[in-house]
Structures are given as C-alpha cells and as structure tokens.
XYZ file of C-alpha atoms in Angstrom:
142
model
C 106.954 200.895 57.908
C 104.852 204.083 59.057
C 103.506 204.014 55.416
C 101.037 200.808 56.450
C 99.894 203.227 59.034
C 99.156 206.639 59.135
C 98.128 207.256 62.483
C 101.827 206.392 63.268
C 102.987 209.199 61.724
C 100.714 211.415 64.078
C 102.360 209.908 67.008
C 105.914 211.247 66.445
C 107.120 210.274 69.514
C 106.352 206.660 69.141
C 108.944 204.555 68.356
C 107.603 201.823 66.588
C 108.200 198.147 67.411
C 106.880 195.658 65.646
C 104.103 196.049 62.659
C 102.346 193.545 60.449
C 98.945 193.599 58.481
C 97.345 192.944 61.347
C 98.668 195.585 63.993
C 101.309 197.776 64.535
C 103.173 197.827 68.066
C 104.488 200.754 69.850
C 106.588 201.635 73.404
C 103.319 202.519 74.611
C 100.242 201.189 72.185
C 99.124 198.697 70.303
C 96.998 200.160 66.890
C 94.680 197.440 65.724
C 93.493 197.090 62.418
C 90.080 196.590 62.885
C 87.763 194.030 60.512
C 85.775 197.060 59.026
C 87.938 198.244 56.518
C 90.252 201.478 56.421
C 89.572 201.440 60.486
C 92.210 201.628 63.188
C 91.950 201.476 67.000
C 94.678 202.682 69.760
C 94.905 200.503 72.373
C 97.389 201.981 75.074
C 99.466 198.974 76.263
C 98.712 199.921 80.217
C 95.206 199.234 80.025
C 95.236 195.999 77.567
C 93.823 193.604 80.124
C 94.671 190.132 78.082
C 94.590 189.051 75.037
C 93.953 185.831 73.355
C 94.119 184.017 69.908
C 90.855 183.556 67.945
C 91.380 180.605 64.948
C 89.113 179.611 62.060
C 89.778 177.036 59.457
C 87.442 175.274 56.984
C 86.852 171.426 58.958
C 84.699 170.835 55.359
C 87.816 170.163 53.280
C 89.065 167.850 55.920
C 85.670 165.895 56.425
C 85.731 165.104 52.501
C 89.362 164.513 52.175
C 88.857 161.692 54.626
C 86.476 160.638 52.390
C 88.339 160.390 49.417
C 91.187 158.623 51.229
C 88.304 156.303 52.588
C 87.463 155.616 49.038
C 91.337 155.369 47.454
C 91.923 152.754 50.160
C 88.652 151.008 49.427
C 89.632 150.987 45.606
C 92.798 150.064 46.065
C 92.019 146.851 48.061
C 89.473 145.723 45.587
C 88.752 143.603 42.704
C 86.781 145.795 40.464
C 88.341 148.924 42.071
C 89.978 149.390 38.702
C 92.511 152.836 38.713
C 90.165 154.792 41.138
C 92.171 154.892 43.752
C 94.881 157.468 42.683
C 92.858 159.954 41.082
C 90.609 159.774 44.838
C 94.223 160.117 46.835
C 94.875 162.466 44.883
C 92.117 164.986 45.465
C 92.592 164.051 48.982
C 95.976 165.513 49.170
C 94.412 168.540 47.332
C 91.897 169.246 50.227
C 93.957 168.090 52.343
C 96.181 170.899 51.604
C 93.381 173.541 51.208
C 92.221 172.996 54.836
C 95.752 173.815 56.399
C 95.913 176.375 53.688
C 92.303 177.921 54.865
C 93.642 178.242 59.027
C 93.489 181.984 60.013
C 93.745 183.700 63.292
C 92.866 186.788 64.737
C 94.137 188.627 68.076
C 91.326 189.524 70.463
C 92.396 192.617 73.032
C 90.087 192.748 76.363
C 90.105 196.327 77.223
C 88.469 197.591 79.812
C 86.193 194.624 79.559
C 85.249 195.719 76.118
C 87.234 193.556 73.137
C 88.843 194.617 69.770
C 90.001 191.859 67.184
C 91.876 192.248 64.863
C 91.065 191.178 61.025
C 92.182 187.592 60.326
C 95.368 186.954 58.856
C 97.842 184.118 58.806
C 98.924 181.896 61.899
C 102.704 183.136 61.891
C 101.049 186.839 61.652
C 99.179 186.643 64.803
C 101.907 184.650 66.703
C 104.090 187.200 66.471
C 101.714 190.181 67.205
C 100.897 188.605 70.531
C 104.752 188.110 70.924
C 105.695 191.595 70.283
C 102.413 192.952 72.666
C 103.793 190.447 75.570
C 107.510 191.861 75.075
C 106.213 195.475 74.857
C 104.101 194.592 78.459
C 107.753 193.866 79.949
C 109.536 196.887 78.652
C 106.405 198.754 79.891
C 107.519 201.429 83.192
C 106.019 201.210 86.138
C-alpha cells in the first residue's frame, strides 16, 4: 500500500492504517490527497479539529428523468399516446441511474481553523476515510 504514497515511505515509523485514493491514515496523521494533482498534505491527527463530508451530485439528470417519467405516464394513459411511453421510461431509468451514478464526496479537515479537502471520490470512499480518522482519534495517547 505505501506504493499509492510516497511520503509514507519517508515516515518509517508510521504504521499505516487505513489508505484509499483519497487519503492514507496513520497512528499519528492523516496525508490528504489534495485536488491539485500529484499534491499531498500531512495533517497530524492531534491537531485535526473536525471534519465533515462535502457531497456533489448532478440534480440535472434527476430534474429530466422526472420528466420523461412525466411524459411515459402521460403516453401511456392516452389515446394517441401510441408506443411513446416505453422508449420515455426508458431513458428515465437511464438518467435515473446516471444521477446516483454522478454522487461524489469529499472529506473536509478543519485544521487550525484553516481546511484541506480532499479530491472527490466515491461515497463508500469517503465513509470509510472519516471512519478510519474517527477510530485513529480513539487510539490517539493522551
């Protein structure tokens, strides 16, 4: 897994947690992925004041799949509607499925009032980033 990051490697004494395309998780830091390409940011877990889960999707697809089921049902219930109304259904379920297919999240860390996200990836991805930064916080001494 220390091949997705090389500044892991530098840190020898690191044992490494958890890692994903989005960040990798250590005993004592968290190093973030950053949207600019080939850029990385340690975060030391200590002075990671929250973080929270930033989501983006693309609402058009859903706004004109509604549409088109608007139109299959109209079609469907009407004289002249003809076979319209499977071909519209159809592209509905289409869009339908490119607007949960378009949902991605990113993890925002406040640190020191300043705050590093993360670049977007999947749902699942950033779910279990934040999971593995909140069970690294526990394990944290004090």
């Amino acid at each position: 897994m220390a091949a997705l990051n090389p500044i892991l490697t530098a840190l020898s004494d690191e044992q490494l947690l958890f890692e994903n395309a989005m960040a990798s998780v250590t005993q004592h830091c968290v190093i973030v992925r950053t949207v600019e390409r080939q850029a990385h940011v340690l975060l030391p877990l200590g002075r990671i004041s929250s973080l929270k889960k930033a989501q983006t999707s693309r609402p058009a697809f859903l706004a004109i799949a509604a549409g088109l089921f608007l139109i299959a049902a109209a079609a469907q219930i009407s004289k002249e509607g003809g076979r319209a109304a499977l071909p519209a259904a159809m592209f509905g379920i289409c869009l339908l499925v490119a607007y949960v297919a378009s949902r991605r999240a990113a993890v925002i860390f406040i640190v020191d009032g300043e705050r590093t996200e993360t670049e977007f990836g999947g749902l699942r991805q950033s779910s279990a980033l934040i999971a593995a930064v909140q069970s690294a916080w526990v394990k944290i001494p004090v």
